[in-house]
XYZ file of C-alpha atoms in Angstrom:
434
model
C 0.103 -0.026 0.141
C 2.816 2.583 0.701
C 4.589 1.812 -2.540
C 1.399 2.236 -4.464
C 0.337 5.334 -2.513
C 4.110 6.881 -3.108
C 3.710 6.020 -6.651
C 0.110 7.718 -7.082
C 1.711 10.906 -5.313
C 4.647 10.924 -7.517
C 2.469 10.968 -10.492
C 0.001 13.880 -8.987
C 3.016 15.758 -7.839
C 4.388 15.708 -11.468
C 1.091 16.828 -13.043
C 0.586 19.481 -10.463
C 3.759 20.927 -10.572
C 3.991 20.921 -14.336
C 0.506 22.540 -14.685
C 1.453 25.315 -12.138
C 5.026 25.745 -13.493
C 5.570 29.312 -15.037
C 7.496 29.920 -18.324
C 10.331 31.634 -16.553
C 11.058 28.358 -14.867
C 12.369 27.362 -18.215
C 15.250 29.664 -17.872
C 15.417 29.089 -13.967
C 16.026 25.238 -14.199
C 17.571 24.888 -17.655
C 14.585 22.944 -19.086
C 14.464 24.096 -22.755
C 11.532 21.712 -23.565
C 9.341 23.779 -21.622
C 6.819 22.661 -18.506
C 4.334 21.667 -21.219
C 6.424 18.771 -22.052
C 6.902 17.696 -18.602
C 3.032 18.071 -18.279
C 2.360 15.853 -21.031
C 4.806 13.316 -19.953
C 3.145 13.193 -16.540
C -0.408 12.630 -18.160
C 1.034 8.900 -18.805
C 1.640 8.669 -15.255
C -1.661 9.706 -13.959
C -3.607 7.807 -16.799
C -1.601 4.859 -16.265
C -2.019 4.692 -12.652
C -5.840 5.190 -12.932
C -6.416 2.817 -15.865
C -4.321 0.047 -15.443
C -3.209 0.157 -11.508
C -4.529 -3.489 -10.876
C -1.274 -4.493 -12.805
C 0.630 -3.827 -9.516
C -1.630 -6.642 -7.775
C -0.643 -9.265 -10.147
C 3.164 -8.129 -9.807
C 2.662 -8.758 -5.696
C 1.248 -12.277 -6.622
C 3.762 -14.776 -6.265
C 2.142 -17.460 -8.379
C 2.571 -15.403 -11.286
C 6.311 -14.660 -10.736
C 7.129 -18.515 -9.941
C 5.394 -19.535 -13.005
C 7.235 -17.142 -15.094
C 10.620 -18.052 -13.763
C 9.960 -21.783 -13.558
C 9.211 -21.945 -17.279
C 11.523 -19.455 -18.327
C 8.828 -17.853 -20.201
C 8.033 -14.175 -19.476
C 4.495 -14.902 -20.477
C 4.312 -17.601 -18.106
C 1.794 -20.470 -17.984
C -1.097 -18.575 -16.198
C -1.464 -15.950 -18.877
C -5.106 -16.917 -19.659
C -6.176 -16.703 -16.271
C -6.822 -13.128 -16.060
C -9.381 -11.016 -18.336
C -7.367 -7.970 -18.499
C -4.230 -8.608 -20.849
C -2.202 -5.774 -19.488
C -2.227 -7.271 -15.754
C -0.602 -10.665 -16.514
C 1.817 -8.584 -18.946
C 2.720 -6.068 -16.309
C 3.395 -8.805 -13.551
C 5.396 -10.656 -15.733
C 7.608 -8.095 -17.211
C 8.052 -6.626 -13.716
C 9.334 -10.029 -12.253
C 11.751 -10.331 -15.332
C 12.976 -6.825 -15.054
C 13.490 -7.398 -11.067
C 14.965 -10.964 -11.255
C 18.136 -9.537 -12.085
C 18.333 -6.494 -10.247
C 19.583 -5.946 -6.538
C 19.115 -9.729 -6.317
C 15.563 -9.488 -6.771
C 15.390 -8.087 -3.430
C 13.663 -4.707 -4.503
C 9.878 -4.688 -4.825
C 10.034 -2.077 -7.635
C 12.492 -0.255 -9.788
C 12.399 3.846 -10.585
C 12.484 2.935 -14.321
C 8.963 1.185 -14.397
C 6.136 2.260 -16.772
C 3.138 3.818 -14.890
C 1.218 0.765 -15.474
C 3.484 -1.348 -13.634
C 5.627 -2.874 -16.480
C 8.947 -2.315 -17.760
C 10.199 -0.994 -21.069
C 13.536 -2.268 -20.181
C 13.963 -5.700 -18.897
C 17.703 -6.286 -18.211
C 19.327 -5.725 -21.613
C 16.194 -5.841 -23.551
C 14.214 -2.815 -24.721
C 10.465 -3.208 -25.564
C 10.017 -7.136 -24.960
C 6.572 -7.113 -26.077
C 7.201 -4.862 -29.122
C 5.287 -7.398 -31.531
C 2.325 -7.720 -29.355
C 2.006 -3.884 -29.208
C 1.977 -3.576 -32.821
C -0.823 -5.930 -33.064
C -2.866 -4.392 -30.245
C -2.414 -0.905 -31.734
C -3.080 -1.852 -35.486
C -5.755 -4.502 -35.154
C -7.414 -3.336 -32.035
C -6.585 0.184 -32.053
C -5.261 -0.153 -28.452
C -2.150 2.126 -28.075
C -2.217 1.904 -23.975
C 1.316 0.337 -23.916
C 3.105 1.679 -26.918
C 2.016 5.516 -25.820
C 3.810 4.960 -22.552
C 7.510 4.330 -24.210
C 9.277 7.489 -24.392
C 11.401 9.769 -21.963
C 11.548 7.306 -18.954
C 13.023 4.512 -21.043
C 15.563 7.103 -22.737
C 16.798 8.126 -19.543
C 16.825 4.534 -18.442
C 19.213 3.944 -21.343
C 21.428 6.641 -20.298
C 21.516 5.583 -16.551
C 20.542 2.120 -16.479
C 19.958 1.006 -12.679
C 21.788 -2.282 -13.477
C 25.431 -3.399 -12.364
C 27.211 -5.141 -14.955
C 27.025 -8.550 -13.298
C 23.192 -8.071 -12.836
C 23.176 -7.309 -16.895
C 25.277 -10.212 -17.619
C 22.986 -12.590 -15.752
C 20.454 -12.190 -18.587
C 22.788 -12.937 -21.374
C 24.712 -15.947 -20.062
C 22.792 -17.518 -17.043
C 25.401 -19.377 -14.943
C 25.219 -20.453 -11.076
C 22.138 -21.033 -9.074
C 20.941 -17.436 -8.843
C 21.077 -16.813 -12.366
C 18.838 -19.688 -13.293
C 16.077 -17.580 -11.683
C 16.723 -14.867 -14.459
C 15.157 -15.235 -17.747
C 17.457 -14.928 -20.722
C 17.642 -11.969 -23.198
C 16.492 -14.608 -25.840
C 13.571 -15.748 -23.682
C 12.742 -12.226 -23.204
C 12.485 -11.577 -26.981
C 10.298 -14.340 -27.326
C 7.660 -12.606 -25.381
C 6.819 -10.679 -28.703
C 5.573 -13.966 -30.140
C 1.871 -14.003 -29.069
C 0.665 -16.340 -31.974
C 0.820 -13.373 -34.616
C -2.096 -11.999 -36.149
C -5.402 -13.049 -34.787
C -6.726 -14.697 -37.923
C -9.723 -16.765 -36.843
C -10.867 -13.524 -34.938
C -10.544 -11.491 -37.765
C -12.334 -14.230 -40.110
C -15.172 -14.776 -37.695
C -15.652 -10.953 -37.993
C -15.772 -10.506 -41.551
C -16.629 -14.067 -42.973
C -14.399 -14.087 -46.006
C -14.693 -15.471 -49.236
C -12.149 -17.707 -51.105
C -10.093 -14.648 -52.102
C -10.383 -12.554 -49.193
C -9.412 -16.084 -46.950
C -6.214 -16.197 -49.034
C -5.173 -12.362 -48.484
C -5.710 -12.747 -45.165
C -3.497 -15.925 -44.668
C -0.932 -13.666 -46.751
C -1.472 -11.089 -44.231
C -0.969 -13.424 -41.350
C 2.468 -14.756 -43.263
C 3.564 -10.955 -43.167
C 2.886 -10.759 -39.589
C 4.986 -13.501 -38.274
C 7.658 -12.298 -40.868
C 7.261 -9.132 -39.062
C 7.566 -10.702 -35.768
C 10.819 -12.445 -36.846
C 12.223 -9.095 -38.174
C 11.642 -7.981 -34.302
C 13.204 -10.990 -32.778
C 16.579 -10.454 -34.961
C 17.182 -7.190 -33.045
C 17.272 -8.996 -29.739
C 20.599 -8.148 -28.118
C 23.284 -11.127 -28.343
C 25.105 -9.853 -25.556
C 24.829 -7.123 -22.572
C 25.158 -3.660 -23.875
C 28.330 -2.238 -21.700
C 27.648 1.375 -21.540
C 24.820 4.303 -22.367
C 26.025 4.501 -26.124
C 25.211 0.846 -26.679
C 22.106 1.105 -24.920
C 20.857 3.890 -27.004
C 22.218 1.813 -30.177
C 19.872 -1.125 -29.018
C 17.076 1.185 -28.899
C 17.610 2.545 -32.246
C 18.106 -1.237 -33.501
C 14.757 -2.337 -31.929
C 12.721 0.657 -33.137
C 14.194 0.704 -36.393
C 13.059 -3.235 -36.444
C 9.408 -2.384 -35.569
C 9.392 0.220 -38.441
C 10.847 -2.410 -40.801
C 8.061 -4.850 -39.296
C 5.423 -2.398 -40.031
C 6.718 -1.832 -43.643
C 6.418 -5.582 -44.110
C 2.654 -5.518 -43.089
C 1.637 -2.737 -44.872
C 1.204 -3.992 -48.287
C -0.677 -7.164 -47.318
C -3.063 -5.475 -45.156
C -3.917 -2.902 -47.668
C -4.709 -5.678 -49.956
C -6.931 -7.511 -47.615
C -8.739 -4.514 -46.643
C -9.082 -3.469 -50.155
C -10.894 -6.690 -51.059
C -13.598 -6.355 -48.334
C -16.907 -4.785 -48.777
C -18.229 -1.966 -46.697
C -20.108 -4.063 -44.372
C -16.973 -6.280 -43.791
C -14.849 -3.307 -43.349
C -17.137 -1.933 -40.678
C -17.090 -5.334 -38.753
C -13.474 -5.337 -39.143
C -13.076 -1.810 -37.681
C -15.448 -3.011 -34.917
C -12.890 -5.261 -33.427
C -11.185 -1.760 -32.106
C -14.379 -0.836 -30.477
C -14.787 -4.248 -28.958
C -11.516 -4.155 -27.108
C -11.700 -0.569 -25.883
C -15.216 -1.744 -24.277
C -13.833 -4.743 -22.688
C -11.070 -2.910 -21.098
C -13.336 0.014 -19.861
C -15.722 -3.112 -18.494
C -12.672 -4.410 -16.739
C -11.708 -1.045 -15.500
C -15.548 -0.662 -14.197
C -15.765 -3.816 -12.303
C -12.438 -3.317 -10.444
C -12.607 0.384 -9.625
C -11.920 1.133 -6.126
C -13.176 3.552 -3.534
C -10.865 6.470 -5.125
C -12.437 6.235 -8.547
C -13.796 9.639 -8.070
C -10.446 11.048 -7.475
C -8.796 9.394 -10.456
C -11.360 10.661 -12.721
C -10.641 14.026 -11.213
C -6.897 13.585 -12.018
C -7.344 12.272 -15.619
C -9.631 15.482 -16.134
C -6.505 17.324 -14.754
C -4.204 15.424 -16.740
C -6.446 16.035 -19.962
C -6.013 19.882 -19.791
C -2.197 19.366 -20.155
C -2.936 17.931 -23.698
C -5.003 20.770 -24.990
C -3.222 22.836 -27.560
C -3.991 26.107 -25.762
C -2.578 24.817 -22.647
C -0.897 27.572 -20.409
C 0.916 26.868 -16.932
C -0.090 29.066 -14.205
C 2.646 30.471 -11.937
C 2.844 28.808 -8.174
C 5.881 29.208 -6.056
C 5.273 25.837 -4.398
C 5.143 24.161 -7.330
C 8.087 25.480 -8.588
C 9.999 24.162 -5.317
C 8.388 20.847 -6.197
C 9.349 20.534 -9.771
C 13.018 22.026 -8.790
C 13.322 19.010 -6.595
C 11.950 16.653 -9.234
C 14.452 17.775 -11.848
C 17.500 17.526 -9.144
C 16.497 13.894 -8.389
C 16.533 13.047 -12.252
C 19.399 15.171 -13.404
C 21.799 16.374 -10.561
C 23.752 18.396 -13.040
C 25.955 20.083 -10.343
C 26.814 16.870 -8.502
C 27.581 15.055 -11.858
C 29.935 17.877 -12.826
C 31.830 17.846 -9.329
C 31.855 13.862 -9.243
C 33.156 13.432 -12.789
C 35.313 16.509 -12.199
C 33.901 18.040 -15.543
C 35.435 21.255 -17.206
C 33.117 24.218 -18.396
C 33.101 22.385 -21.961
C 31.826 19.082 -20.432
C 29.617 21.134 -18.438
C 27.805 22.814 -21.137
C 27.785 19.445 -23.501
C 26.023 17.748 -20.362
C 23.589 20.403 -20.075
C 22.774 20.085 -23.981
C 22.418 16.255 -23.213
C 19.949 16.774 -20.544
C 17.897 19.430 -22.554
C 17.766 16.958 -25.381
C 16.545 14.228 -23.066
C 13.955 16.261 -21.635
C 12.778 17.498 -24.744
C 11.260 14.067 -25.574
C 8.469 14.397 -22.744
C 6.721 16.921 -25.315
C 7.606 15.065 -28.634
C 6.749 11.583 -27.279
C 3.898 12.845 -25.193
C 1.668 9.995 -23.589
C -1.315 12.441 -24.058
C -4.084 10.171 -25.274
C -5.587 10.470 -28.872
C -8.377 9.252 -30.606
C -7.378 6.055 -32.538
C -7.872 6.089 -36.166
C -11.007 4.512 -37.588
C -9.170 1.803 -39.894
C -6.215 -0.628 -39.560
C -4.427 1.030 -42.217
C -4.590 4.535 -40.760
C -3.582 2.915 -37.405
C -0.585 1.557 -38.757
C 0.455 4.868 -40.389
C -0.094 6.375 -37.211
C 2.088 3.874 -35.284
C 4.861 4.345 -37.839
C 4.810 8.040 -37.473
C 5.391 7.474 -33.379
C 8.264 5.180 -33.884
C 9.971 7.586 -36.149
C 9.526 10.396 -33.767
C 11.032 7.910 -30.891
C 13.724 7.107 -33.524
C 14.912 10.567 -34.166
C 14.625 11.436 -30.438
C 16.948 8.485 -29.540
C 19.397 9.342 -32.372
C 19.497 13.176 -31.227
C 20.184 12.198 -27.717
C 22.851 9.515 -28.875
C 24.539 12.274 -30.601
C 24.302 14.793 -27.643
C 25.938 11.720 -25.765
C 28.675 11.219 -28.032
C 29.674 14.956 -27.962
C 29.466 15.109 -24.174
C 31.857 11.895 -23.901
C 33.897 12.789 -26.636
C 36.632 14.298 -24.532
C 36.003 12.514 -21.339
C 38.622 10.414 -19.655
C 38.161 6.347 -19.350
C 37.673 7.078 -15.626
C 34.947 9.752 -16.077
C 33.104 7.394 -18.596
C 32.893 4.962 -15.816
C 32.067 7.428 -13.111
C 29.214 8.474 -15.567
C 28.107 4.610 -15.993
C 28.237 4.164 -12.230
C 25.232 7.083 -11.714
C 22.405 4.769 -12.598
C 23.293 1.885 -10.466
C 24.063 4.212 -7.702
C 20.480 5.640 -8.001
C 19.238 2.273 -7.889
C 21.049 1.152 -4.751
């Protein structure tokens, strides 16, 4: 309960602080991305908490953890027992992420997504990549996909894992390592059975030509899954530059996977009549209705407060949003920024000269800007699978550009650092998690 209340409070503070932060704080705290970006990043925390909070209950469920570890399958043997797919997924990614961190002794990690899952699980970035593409394109559900962004990039720069902890995911050895899923096993999480062919066939009742096109689409979907699998890390990324490189490879693989799906999807949908297209598009509405029903059944006593937080968060997503000045919120925000980016302490610890300090500030600002460019603000999903595919591709391309810009800023920052200074930089993340 304390952990849950703490996370909820942290999300609320993020939104309150960002909503009330004045424009002049942009210069005061060095945040070139602006308070709007921070507010929109916080939206994901508030909405994630209110919509998917029950995933944390599953994370605490020992039977799901032990089943996942015994089978070395991050999806686990009990996957079908819960009606909300995010509950089990959050539980299993959390268990896999924490198994190798701090000896599995810690109940949560600071790099966690607001729904209780993790974008980084050991050396693996985006373990359910293929699953997220299927949900977003077929079912119009971008819940998990929209939560990837600033937090994952920050975790790439400052990984909480020590080198030995990361190595346990790559080459399991010894008694403890047997409890840590391998990177290859984690990447297999993308294999969720491919395209839901029979569900689509049941909805549209295809004729012979349409069924052939649907089978071709299914084959393309499987090929897309294999493309994503090839970007699974064969060895542990040893530093921030390598982790950002892995992020690029995974996102590039997802974009390539989408390109593989695009033509077969257009061919299949093009063969459908208007009534069949409407029934295909209805699958997305059914998905949203099912998740809304689950949320309603599991709502707790704070439902009214959560609705209020959702409404407050939504304001930050409006085009004419303008933060209002509040001195207390400025102090809260400053504390938040200092916790994540202790620039002065970093400069002192690494003994940075003025040039290196300036380059570190550029790295900081470039990363913080992704709070806005990769905003978690909810959007109405496009009506058709083809339009949703295009929207997902655009989102991934934006992430790829952001990661590339941050990789360039990191390269500039580290260009003149000594090996000792680089080692000190790599030690920041594990120290935060200690």
